[in-house]
PDB file of C-alpha atoms and ligand atoms in Angstrom:
ATOM      1  CA  MET A1436     -44.376  18.865-131.582  1.00 95.00           C
ATOM      2  CA  LYS A1437     -46.085  22.217-131.216  1.00 98.00           C
ATOM      3  CA  VAL A1438     -44.577  24.707-128.779  1.00 98.00           C
ATOM      4  CA  LEU A1439     -46.365  27.694-127.316  1.00 98.00           C
ATOM      5  CA  VAL A1440     -44.125  30.398-125.938  1.00 98.00           C
ATOM      6  CA  THR A1441     -45.217  33.422-123.897  1.00 98.00           C
ATOM      7  CA  VAL A1442     -43.856  36.904-124.400  1.00 98.00           C
ATOM      8  CA  LYS A1443     -44.473  39.760-121.979  1.00 98.00           C
ATOM      9  CA  ARG A1444     -43.898  43.429-122.769  1.00 97.00           C
ATOM     10  CA  VAL A1445     -42.073  45.090-119.875  1.00 97.00           C
ATOM     11  CA  ILE A1446     -39.838  48.110-119.244  1.00 96.00           C
ATOM     12  CA  ASP A1447     -36.432  47.494-120.837  1.00 96.00           C
ATOM     13  CA  TYR A1448     -34.088  46.152-118.162  1.00 94.00           C
ATOM     14  CA  ASN A1449     -31.539  48.921-118.902  1.00 94.00           C
ATOM     15  CA  VAL A1450     -34.000  51.672-117.990  1.00 93.00           C
ATOM     16  CA  LYS A1451     -33.832  53.287-114.554  1.00 90.00           C
ATOM     17  CA  VAL A1452     -37.418  52.997-113.372  1.00 90.00           C
ATOM     18  CA  ARG A1453     -39.184  56.174-112.197  1.00 92.00           C
ATOM     19  CA  VAL A1454     -42.153  56.254-109.832  1.00 94.00           C
ATOM     20  CA  LYS A1455     -45.069  58.596-110.617  1.00 94.00           C
ATOM     21  CA  PRO A1456     -45.149  61.642-108.302  1.00 93.00           C
ATOM     22  CA  ASP A1457     -48.433  60.426-106.728  1.00 95.00           C
ATOM     23  CA  GLN A1458     -46.853  56.965-106.127  1.00 93.00           C
ATOM     24  CA  SER A1459     -49.815  55.334-107.868  1.00 93.00           C
ATOM     25  CA  ASP A1460     -47.532  53.274-110.161  1.00 92.00           C
ATOM     26  CA  VAL A1461     -44.316  53.201-112.149  1.00 93.00           C
ATOM     27  CA  ASP A1462     -44.117  55.984-114.753  1.00 92.00           C
ATOM     28  CA  LEU A1463     -44.297  54.416-118.220  1.00 91.00           C
ATOM     29  CA  ALA A1464     -44.440  57.704-120.166  1.00 90.00           C
ATOM     30  CA  ASN A1465     -41.748  57.768-122.894  1.00 91.00           C
ATOM     31  CA  VAL A1466     -40.021  54.722-121.421  1.00 94.00           C
ATOM     32  CA  LYS A1467     -38.332  52.126-123.654  1.00 96.00           C
ATOM     33  CA  MET A1468     -40.200  48.824-123.502  1.00 96.00           C
ATOM     34  CA  ALA A1469     -38.830  45.400-124.447  1.00 97.00           C
ATOM     35  CA  MET A1470     -39.461  41.673-124.225  1.00 97.00           C
ATOM     36  CA  ASN A1471     -39.134  40.341-120.677  1.00 98.00           C
ATOM     37  CA  PRO A1472     -35.602  38.824-120.549  1.00 98.00           C
ATOM     38  CA  PHE A1473     -36.848  35.429-119.287  1.00 98.00           C
ATOM     39  CA  CYS A1474     -39.291  35.332-122.227  1.00 98.00           C
ATOM     40  CA  GLU A1475     -36.358  35.926-124.613  1.00 98.00           C
ATOM     41  CA  ILE A1476     -34.818  32.801-123.097  1.00 98.00           C
ATOM     42  CA  ALA A1477     -38.130  30.952-123.575  1.00 98.00           C
ATOM     43  CA  VAL A1478     -38.272  31.945-127.263  1.00 98.00           C
ATOM     44  CA  GLU A1479     -34.644  30.874-127.733  1.00 98.00           C
ATOM     45  CA  ALA A1480     -35.384  27.480-126.119  1.00 98.00           C
ATOM     46  CA  ALA A1481     -38.321  26.952-128.489  1.00 98.00           C
ATOM     47  CA  VAL A1482     -36.280  27.990-131.533  1.00 98.00           C
ATOM     48  CA  ARG A1483     -33.486  25.572-130.571  1.00 98.00           C
ATOM     49  CA  LEU A1484     -36.052  22.740-130.339  1.00 97.00           C
ATOM     50  CA  LYS A1485     -37.238  23.640-133.830  1.00 97.00           C
ATOM     51  CA  GLU A1486     -33.693  23.841-135.194  1.00 97.00           C
ATOM     52  CA  ALA A1487     -33.017  20.386-133.716  1.00 95.00           C
ATOM     53  CA  GLY A1488     -36.016  19.045-135.653  1.00 95.00           C
ATOM     54  CA  LEU A1489     -37.948  18.370-132.422  1.00 95.00           C
ATOM     55  CA  ALA A1490     -40.529  21.155-132.719  1.00 96.00           C
ATOM     56  CA  SER A1491     -42.636  21.661-135.820  1.00 97.00           C
ATOM     57  CA  GLU A1492     -44.344  24.945-134.943  1.00 98.00           C
ATOM     58  CA  ILE A1493     -43.771  27.767-132.476  1.00 98.00           C
ATOM     59  CA  VAL A1494     -46.690  30.000-131.485  1.00 98.00           C
ATOM     60  CA  ALA A1495     -45.834  33.151-129.496  1.00 98.00           C
ATOM     61  CA  VAL A1496     -48.540  34.612-127.233  1.00 98.00           C
ATOM     62  CA  SER A1497     -48.690  37.965-125.477  1.00 98.00           C
ATOM     63  CA  VAL A1498     -51.399  39.306-123.195  1.00 98.00           C
ATOM     64  CA  GLY A1499     -51.855  43.058-123.098  1.00 96.00           C
ATOM     65  CA  PRO A1500     -52.570  46.112-125.260  1.00 96.00           C
ATOM     66  CA  ALA A1501     -51.835  46.414-128.999  1.00 97.00           C
ATOM     67  CA  ALA A1502     -48.305  47.629-128.184  1.00 96.00           C
ATOM     68  CA  CYS A1503     -47.456  43.978-127.265  1.00 97.00           C
ATOM     69  CA  GLN A1504     -47.445  43.262-130.987  1.00 98.00           C
ATOM     70  CA  GLU A1505     -43.991  44.863-131.062  1.00 97.00           C
ATOM     71  CA  GLN A1506     -42.642  42.109-128.775  1.00 98.00           C
ATOM     72  CA  LEU A1507     -44.565  39.451-130.735  1.00 98.00           C
ATOM     73  CA  ARG A1508     -42.885  40.698-133.948  1.00 98.00           C
ATOM     74  CA  THR A1509     -39.539  40.337-132.169  1.00 98.00           C
ATOM     75  CA  ALA A1510     -40.435  36.736-131.264  1.00 98.00           C
ATOM     76  CA  LEU A1511     -41.389  36.146-134.914  1.00 98.00           C
ATOM     77  CA  ALA A1512     -38.051  37.614-136.034  1.00 98.00           C
ATOM     78  CA  LEU A1513     -36.269  35.274-133.631  1.00 98.00           C
ATOM     79  CA  GLY A1514     -37.963  32.212-135.129  1.00 97.00           C
ATOM     80  CA  ALA A1515     -41.564  31.881-133.927  1.00 98.00           C
ATOM     81  CA  ASP A1516     -43.991  30.977-136.732  1.00 98.00           C
ATOM     82  CA  ARG A1517     -47.167  32.780-135.587  1.00 98.00           C
ATOM     83  CA  GLY A1518     -48.185  35.300-132.990  1.00 98.00           C
ATOM     84  CA  ILE A1519     -51.337  35.745-130.906  1.00 98.00           C
ATOM     85  CA  GLN A1520     -52.043  38.970-129.037  1.00 98.00           C
ATOM     86  CA  ILE A1521     -54.728  38.667-126.414  1.00 98.00           C
ATOM     87  CA  ASP A1522     -56.132  42.147-126.275  1.00 97.00           C
ATOM     88  CA  SER A1523     -56.841  42.506-122.581  1.00 94.00           C
ATOM     89  CA  GLY A1524     -56.030  46.213-122.274  1.00 88.00           C
ATOM     90  CA  GLU A1525     -53.389  46.565-119.567  1.00 86.00           C
ATOM     91  CA  ALA A1526     -51.986  43.126-118.686  1.00 80.00           C
ATOM     92  CA  PRO A1527     -54.107  41.464-115.975  1.00 92.00           C
ATOM     93  CA  ASP A1528     -52.659  39.916-112.823  1.00 93.00           C
ATOM     94  CA  PRO A1529     -50.993  36.466-113.097  1.00 96.00           C
ATOM     95  CA  LEU A1530     -54.197  34.487-112.509  1.00 96.00           C
ATOM     96  CA  GLY A1531     -55.955  36.440-115.278  1.00 96.00           C
ATOM     97  CA  VAL A1532     -53.010  35.876-117.642  1.00 97.00           C
ATOM     98  CA  ALA A1533     -52.928  32.163-116.725  1.00 98.00           C
ATOM     99  CA  LYS A1534     -56.676  31.801-117.441  1.00 97.00           C
ATOM    100  CA  LEU A1535     -56.277  33.472-120.844  1.00 98.00           C
ATOM    101  CA  LEU A1536     -53.259  31.290-121.648  1.00 98.00           C
ATOM    102  CA  ALA A1537     -55.209  28.182-120.574  1.00 98.00           C
ATOM    103  CA  ALA A1538     -57.929  29.125-123.080  1.00 98.00           C
ATOM    104  CA  VAL A1539     -55.308  29.549-125.838  1.00 98.00           C
ATOM    105  CA  VAL A1540     -53.819  26.163-124.898  1.00 98.00           C
ATOM    106  CA  ALA A1541     -57.281  24.582-125.173  1.00 98.00           C
ATOM    107  CA  ALA A1542     -57.623  25.981-128.700  1.00 97.00           C
ATOM    108  CA  GLU A1543     -54.064  25.454-129.932  1.00 98.00           C
ATOM    109  CA  LYS A1544     -53.317  22.139-128.188  1.00 98.00           C
ATOM    110  CA  PRO A1545     -49.552  22.568-127.879  1.00 98.00           C
ATOM    111  CA  ASP A1546     -47.349  19.771-126.523  1.00 98.00           C
ATOM    112  CA  LEU A1547     -45.178  22.167-124.579  1.00 98.00           C
ATOM    113  CA  VAL A1548     -45.626  25.663-123.151  1.00 98.00           C
ATOM    114  CA  ILE A1549     -42.471  27.594-122.296  1.00 98.00           C
ATOM    115  CA  LEU A1550     -42.781  30.706-120.127  1.00 98.00           C
ATOM    116  CA  GLY A1551     -40.244  32.907-118.386  1.00 98.00           C
ATOM    117  CA  LYS A1552     -39.824  32.153-114.683  1.00 97.00           C
ATOM    118  CA  GLN A1553     -40.602  35.748-113.776  1.00 97.00           C
ATOM    119  CA  SER A1554     -41.590  39.096-115.246  1.00 96.00           C
ATOM    120  CA  ILE A1555     -39.040  41.724-114.300  1.00 95.00           C
ATOM    121  CA  ASP A1556     -41.741  44.369-113.766  1.00 91.00           C
ATOM    122  CA  GLY A1557     -44.092  42.641-111.308  1.00 90.00           C
ATOM    123  CA  ASP A1558     -41.576  39.988-110.085  1.00 93.00           C
ATOM    124  CA  ASN A1559     -44.586  37.712-109.634  1.00 95.00           C
ATOM    125  CA  ASN A1560     -43.150  34.296-110.503  1.00 97.00           C
ATOM    126  CA  GLN A1561     -46.685  32.863-110.635  1.00 97.00           C
ATOM    127  CA  THR A1562     -48.035  32.595-114.168  1.00 98.00           C
ATOM    128  CA  GLY A1563     -46.376  29.306-115.206  1.00 98.00           C
ATOM    129  CA  GLN A1564     -47.319  27.604-111.954  1.00 98.00           C
ATOM    130  CA  MET A1565     -50.930  28.831-112.161  1.00 98.00           C
ATOM    131  CA  LEU A1566     -51.193  27.734-115.795  1.00 98.00           C
ATOM    132  CA  ALA A1567     -49.931  24.250-114.874  1.00 98.00           C
ATOM    133  CA  ALA A1568     -52.504  24.061-112.079  1.00 98.00           C
ATOM    134  CA  LEU A1569     -55.382  25.224-114.317  1.00 98.00           C
ATOM    135  CA  LEU A1570     -54.457  22.699-117.017  1.00 98.00           C
ATOM    136  CA  ASP A1571     -53.484  19.947-114.553  1.00 98.00           C
ATOM    137  CA  TRP A1572     -50.226  19.510-116.502  1.00 98.00           C
ATOM    138  CA  PRO A1573     -46.797  18.612-115.133  1.00 98.00           C
ATOM    139  CA  GLN A1574     -44.471  21.576-114.641  1.00 97.00           C
ATOM    140  CA  ALA A1575     -40.739  22.153-114.342  1.00 97.00           C
ATOM    141  CA  THR A1576     -39.939  25.663-113.137  1.00 97.00           C
ATOM    142  CA  PHE A1577     -36.577  27.497-113.296  1.00 96.00           C
ATOM    143  CA  ALA A1578     -35.185  25.242-116.045  1.00 97.00           C
ATOM    144  CA  SER A1579     -31.446  25.566-116.635  1.00 97.00           C
ATOM    145  CA  ALA A1580     -31.296  22.706-119.176  1.00 97.00           C
ATOM    146  CA  LEU A1581     -33.928  21.123-121.377  1.00 96.00           C
ATOM    147  CA  ALA A1582     -33.853  17.976-123.537  1.00 95.00           C
ATOM    148  CA  LEU A1583     -36.391  15.754-125.246  1.00 93.00           C
ATOM    149  CA  GLU A1584     -35.686  12.052-124.983  1.00 88.00           C
ATOM    150  CA  ALA A1585     -38.025   9.383-126.322  1.00 86.00           C
ATOM    151  CA  GLY A1586     -41.005  11.727-126.206  1.00 87.00           C
ATOM    152  CA  ARG A1587     -40.341  12.777-122.613  1.00 94.00           C
ATOM    153  CA  LEU A1588     -38.948  16.011-121.360  1.00 97.00           C
ATOM    154  CA  ARG A1589     -35.807  16.102-119.194  1.00 97.00           C
ATOM    155  CA  VAL A1590     -35.335  19.297-117.282  1.00 98.00           C
ATOM    156  CA  THR A1591     -32.466  20.337-115.031  1.00 97.00           C
ATOM    157  CA  ARG A1592     -33.207  22.846-112.299  1.00 96.00           C
ATOM    158  CA  GLU A1593     -30.682  24.701-110.181  1.00 88.00           C
ATOM    159  CA  ILE A1594     -31.591  24.285-106.550  1.00 89.00           C
ATOM    160  CA  ASP A1595     -29.751  25.196-103.347  1.00 88.00           C
ATOM    161  CA  GLY A1596     -26.465  23.301-103.321  1.00 87.00           C
ATOM    162  CA  GLY A1597     -26.932  21.312-106.514  1.00 90.00           C
ATOM    163  CA  LEU A1598     -28.910  20.348-109.563  1.00 93.00           C
ATOM    164  CA  GLN A1599     -32.269  18.600-109.728  1.00 96.00           C
ATOM    165  CA  SER A1600     -33.179  16.519-112.792  1.00 97.00           C
ATOM    166  CA  LEU A1601     -36.826  15.958-113.626  1.00 97.00           C
ATOM    167  CA  GLU A1602     -38.542  13.825-116.238  1.00 97.00           C
ATOM    168  CA  LEU A1603     -41.960  14.996-117.417  1.00 97.00           C
ATOM    169  CA  ASN A1604     -44.661  13.566-119.610  1.00 96.00           C
ATOM    170  CA  LEU A1605     -45.899  15.810-122.382  1.00 97.00           C
ATOM    171  CA  PRO A1606     -47.879  18.020-122.573  1.00 97.00           C
ATOM    172  CA  ALA A1607     -45.993  20.047-119.989  1.00 98.00           C
ATOM    173  CA  ILE A1608     -45.160  23.529-118.717  1.00 98.00           C
ATOM    174  CA  VAL A1609     -41.584  24.760-118.403  1.00 98.00           C
ATOM    175  CA  THR A1610     -40.413  28.095-116.998  1.00 98.00           C
ATOM    176  CA  THR A1611     -36.963  29.359-117.928  1.00 98.00           C
ATOM    177  CA  ASP A1612     -34.079  30.362-115.668  1.00 96.00           C
ATOM    178  CA  LEU A1613     -31.211  32.630-116.674  1.00 95.00           C
ATOM    179  CA  ARG A1614     -28.704  29.895-117.463  1.00 95.00           C
ATOM    180  CA  LEU A1615     -30.915  27.897-119.863  1.00 97.00           C
ATOM    181  CA  ASN A1616     -29.391  29.617-122.901  1.00 97.00           C
ATOM    182  CA  GLU A1617     -28.086  32.884-124.287  1.00 97.00           C
ATOM    183  CA  PRO A1618     -30.744  34.367-126.577  1.00 98.00           C
ATOM    184  CA  ARG A1619     -29.686  35.373-130.075  1.00 96.00           C
ATOM    185  CA  TYR A1620     -30.287  38.775-131.641  1.00 95.00           C
ATOM    186  CA  ALA A1621     -32.767  39.094-134.483  1.00 95.00           C
ATOM    187  CA  SER A1622     -31.046  39.727-137.825  1.00 96.00           C
ATOM    188  CA  LEU A1623     -32.295  42.528-140.085  1.00 96.00           C
ATOM    189  CA  PRO A1624     -33.543  40.114-142.812  1.00 96.00           C
ATOM    190  CA  ASN A1625     -35.456  38.144-140.169  1.00 97.00           C
ATOM    191  CA  ILE A1626     -36.954  41.357-138.751  1.00 97.00           C
ATOM    192  CA  MET A1627     -38.198  42.158-142.266  1.00 96.00           C
ATOM    193  CA  LYS A1628     -39.547  38.610-142.799  1.00 96.00           C
ATOM    194  CA  ALA A1629     -41.320  38.742-139.419  1.00 97.00           C
ATOM    195  CA  LYS A1630     -43.524  41.593-140.657  1.00 96.00           C
ATOM    196  CA  LYS A1631     -45.206  39.107-142.994  1.00 97.00           C
ATOM    197  CA  LYS A1632     -45.725  36.310-140.465  1.00 98.00           C
ATOM    198  CA  PRO A1633     -49.320  35.824-139.207  1.00 98.00           C
ATOM    199  CA  LEU A1634     -50.341  37.682-136.065  1.00 98.00           C
ATOM    200  CA  GLU A1635     -53.845  37.137-134.746  1.00 98.00           C
ATOM    201  CA  VAL A1636     -55.642  39.313-132.192  1.00 98.00           C
ATOM    202  CA  LYS A1637     -58.124  37.681-129.817  1.00 98.00           C
ATOM    203  CA  SER A1638     -60.250  39.188-127.085  1.00 97.00           C
ATOM    204  CA  PRO A1639     -60.783  37.630-123.647  1.00 97.00           C
ATOM    205  CA  VAL A1640     -64.511  37.366-124.554  1.00 96.00           C
ATOM    206  CA  GLU A1641     -63.693  35.277-127.651  1.00 96.00           C
ATOM    207  CA  LEU A1642     -61.636  33.002-125.421  1.00 97.00           C
ATOM    208  CA  GLY A1643     -64.524  32.711-122.955  1.00 96.00           C
ATOM    209  CA  VAL A1644     -62.590  34.307-120.096  1.00 96.00           C
ATOM    210  CA  THR A1645     -64.020  36.940-117.766  1.00 94.00           C
ATOM    211  CA  LEU A1646     -61.202  38.855-116.159  1.00 93.00           C
ATOM    212  CA  LYS A1647     -61.430  39.768-112.512  1.00 90.00           C
ATOM    213  CA  ALA A1648     -58.912  41.829-110.519  1.00 87.00           C
ATOM    214  CA  HIS A1649     -57.668  39.710-107.627  1.00 86.00           C
ATOM    215  CA  THR A1650     -55.211  42.254-106.311  1.00 87.00           C
ATOM    216  CA  ARG A1651     -55.145  46.052-106.152  1.00 89.00           C
ATOM    217  CA  LEU A1652     -51.986  48.119-106.407  1.00 90.00           C
ATOM    218  CA  LEU A1653     -51.996  50.484-103.448  1.00 94.00           C
ATOM    219  CA  LYS A1654     -48.696  52.290-103.756  1.00 94.00           C
ATOM    220  CA  VAL A1655     -45.245  52.143-105.338  1.00 94.00           C
ATOM    221  CA  GLU A1656     -42.212  53.581-103.556  1.00 92.00           C
ATOM    222  CA  ALA A1657     -38.763  54.163-105.013  1.00 88.00           C
ATOM    223  CA  PRO A1658     -35.911  52.573-103.043  1.00 85.00           C
ATOM    224  CA  ALA A1659     -34.110  54.890-100.602  1.00 85.00           C
ATOM    225  CA  GLU A1660     -31.339  56.934-102.231  1.00 84.00           C
ATOM    226  CA  ARG A1661     -27.893  55.495-101.533  1.00 84.00           C
ATOM    227  CA  GLN A1662     -25.859  57.650 -99.160  1.00 84.00           C
ATOM    228  CA  GLY A1663     -22.333  58.645-100.159  1.00 85.00           C
ATOM    229  CA  GLY A1664     -19.462  56.738 -98.519  1.00 86.00           C
ATOM    230  CA  ILE A1665     -16.796  58.166 -96.203  1.00 88.00           C
ATOM    231  CA  LYS A1666     -13.061  57.550 -95.872  1.00 91.00           C
ATOM    232  CA  VAL A1667     -11.832  56.290 -92.531  1.00 92.00           C
ATOM    233  CA  GLY A1668      -8.360  57.026 -91.241  1.00 93.00           C
ATOM    234  CA  SER A1669      -7.497  53.624 -89.777  1.00 95.00           C
ATOM    235  CA  VAL A1670      -8.650  50.055 -89.303  1.00 95.00           C
ATOM    236  CA  SER A1671      -9.533  50.751 -85.675  1.00 94.00           C
ATOM    237  CA  GLU A1672     -11.755  53.671 -86.739  1.00 93.00           C
ATOM    238  CA  LEU A1673     -13.429  51.368 -89.302  1.00 94.00           C
ATOM    239  CA  VAL A1674     -14.085  48.720 -86.638  1.00 94.00           C
ATOM    240  CA  GLU A1675     -15.417  51.378 -84.271  1.00 93.00           C
ATOM    241  CA  LYS A1676     -17.820  52.720 -86.944  1.00 90.00           C
ATOM    242  CA  LEU A1677     -18.974  49.201 -87.875  1.00 91.00           C
ATOM    243  CA  LYS A1678     -19.823  48.675 -84.198  1.00 92.00           C
ATOM    244  CA  SER A1679     -21.340  52.032 -83.296  1.00 91.00           C
ATOM    245  CA  GLU A1680     -22.925  53.254 -86.558  1.00 87.00           C
ATOM    246  CA  ALA A1681     -23.522  50.313 -88.875  1.00 82.00           C
ATOM    247  CA  LYS A1682     -24.082  47.964 -85.916  1.00 84.00           C
ATOM    248  CA  VAL A1683     -22.968  44.972 -87.989  1.00 82.00           C
ATOM    249  CA  ILE A1684     -20.400  43.678 -85.479  1.00 80.00           C
TER     250      ILE A1684
HETATM  251  P1  LIG B2702     -44.934  36.388-113.779  1.00 74.41           P
HETATM  252  O1  LIG B2702     -45.717  35.285-113.169  1.00 74.41           O
HETATM  253  O2  LIG B2702     -45.710  37.661-113.978  1.00 74.41           O
HETATM  254  O3  LIG B2702     -43.630  36.637-113.033  1.00 74.41           O
HETATM  255  O4  LIG B2702     -44.546  35.943-115.267  1.00 74.41           O
HETATM  256  C1  LIG B2702     -43.889  34.731-115.558  1.00 74.41           C
HETATM  257  C2  LIG B2702     -43.924  34.512-117.055  1.00 74.41           C
HETATM  258  O5  LIG B2702     -45.283  34.367-117.472  1.00 74.41           O
HETATM  259  C3  LIG B2702     -43.354  35.649-117.904  1.00 74.41           C
HETATM  260  O6  LIG B2702     -41.944  35.556-118.053  1.00 74.41           O
HETATM  261  C4  LIG B2702     -44.075  35.409-119.227  1.00 74.41           C
HETATM  262  O7  LIG B2702     -43.446  34.375-119.971  1.00 74.41           O
HETATM  263  C5  LIG B2702     -45.456  34.915-118.764  1.00 74.41           C
HETATM  264  N1  LIG B2702     -46.354  36.084-118.702  1.00 74.41           N
HETATM  265  C6  LIG B2702     -46.741  36.799-117.629  1.00 74.41           C
HETATM  266  N2  LIG B2702     -47.561  37.816-117.991  1.00 74.41           N
HETATM  267  C7  LIG B2702     -47.668  37.758-119.332  1.00 74.41           C
HETATM  268  C8  LIG B2702     -48.343  38.540-120.313  1.00 74.41           C
HETATM  269  N3  LIG B2702     -49.067  39.610-119.979  1.00 74.41           N
HETATM  270  N4  LIG B2702     -48.241  38.154-121.615  1.00 74.41           N
HETATM  271  C9  LIG B2702     -47.509  37.079-121.968  1.00 74.41           C
HETATM  272  N5  LIG B2702     -46.840  36.312-121.085  1.00 74.41           N
HETATM  273  C10 LIG B2702     -46.919  36.639-119.795  1.00 74.41           C
END
């Protein structure tokens, strides 16, 4: 079974995000970038399938500028066999990414595509669903458990008040939730070995995709600064303030 796994380059989740002074976007100058955490979980899921003898090849794909190769090398160090960077310049919106991924799927013919459920920069939660629609493949989003049984995929999803179990025919799309697994760290020897693994660069034109902007970013605003707290003298003063100032009771 061939598994395609998607890897997005985003601001490292530990970084406190700054907004540009003109509010045109988030300031990426000198900011540490990393693999989107849900993509790390997707890579780990693919590697576990390979370790279990269920997957034969893992292809990692990233859409964006050449800098994405850094995250692809990380995926290769974690256990992916090959990388593909789709050189789109700045990453397009989810529909553009989904169209590019659909073209890679047409060429690579994987049995399973594993994506993160969400990118932590745009919080879109759209790419996996759009890819499934474009390919007309079954999808299981927000997977918290994944198993292959008799050539079919069993996926558990956490839903309000319980768990939902799905069975899917392959080929299929899965998007990962936080509890699916705990991603490993890449070891130094594997980081070194990853430098020699194949990494191909493809352009949208080569894939036959014309990118079109479907949305326009108008403005980014930082959240309001948190106000300092105060100490109240008594429970009755607290209740009074909750009523008159916070208006929560
Ligand atoms: P989103 O729909 O933007 O929230 O992204 C959901 C998932 O789609 C991410 O976790 C990635 O696995 C994948 N994805 C989105 N954008 C890209 C990209 N530019 N390159 C590779 N994968 C992507």
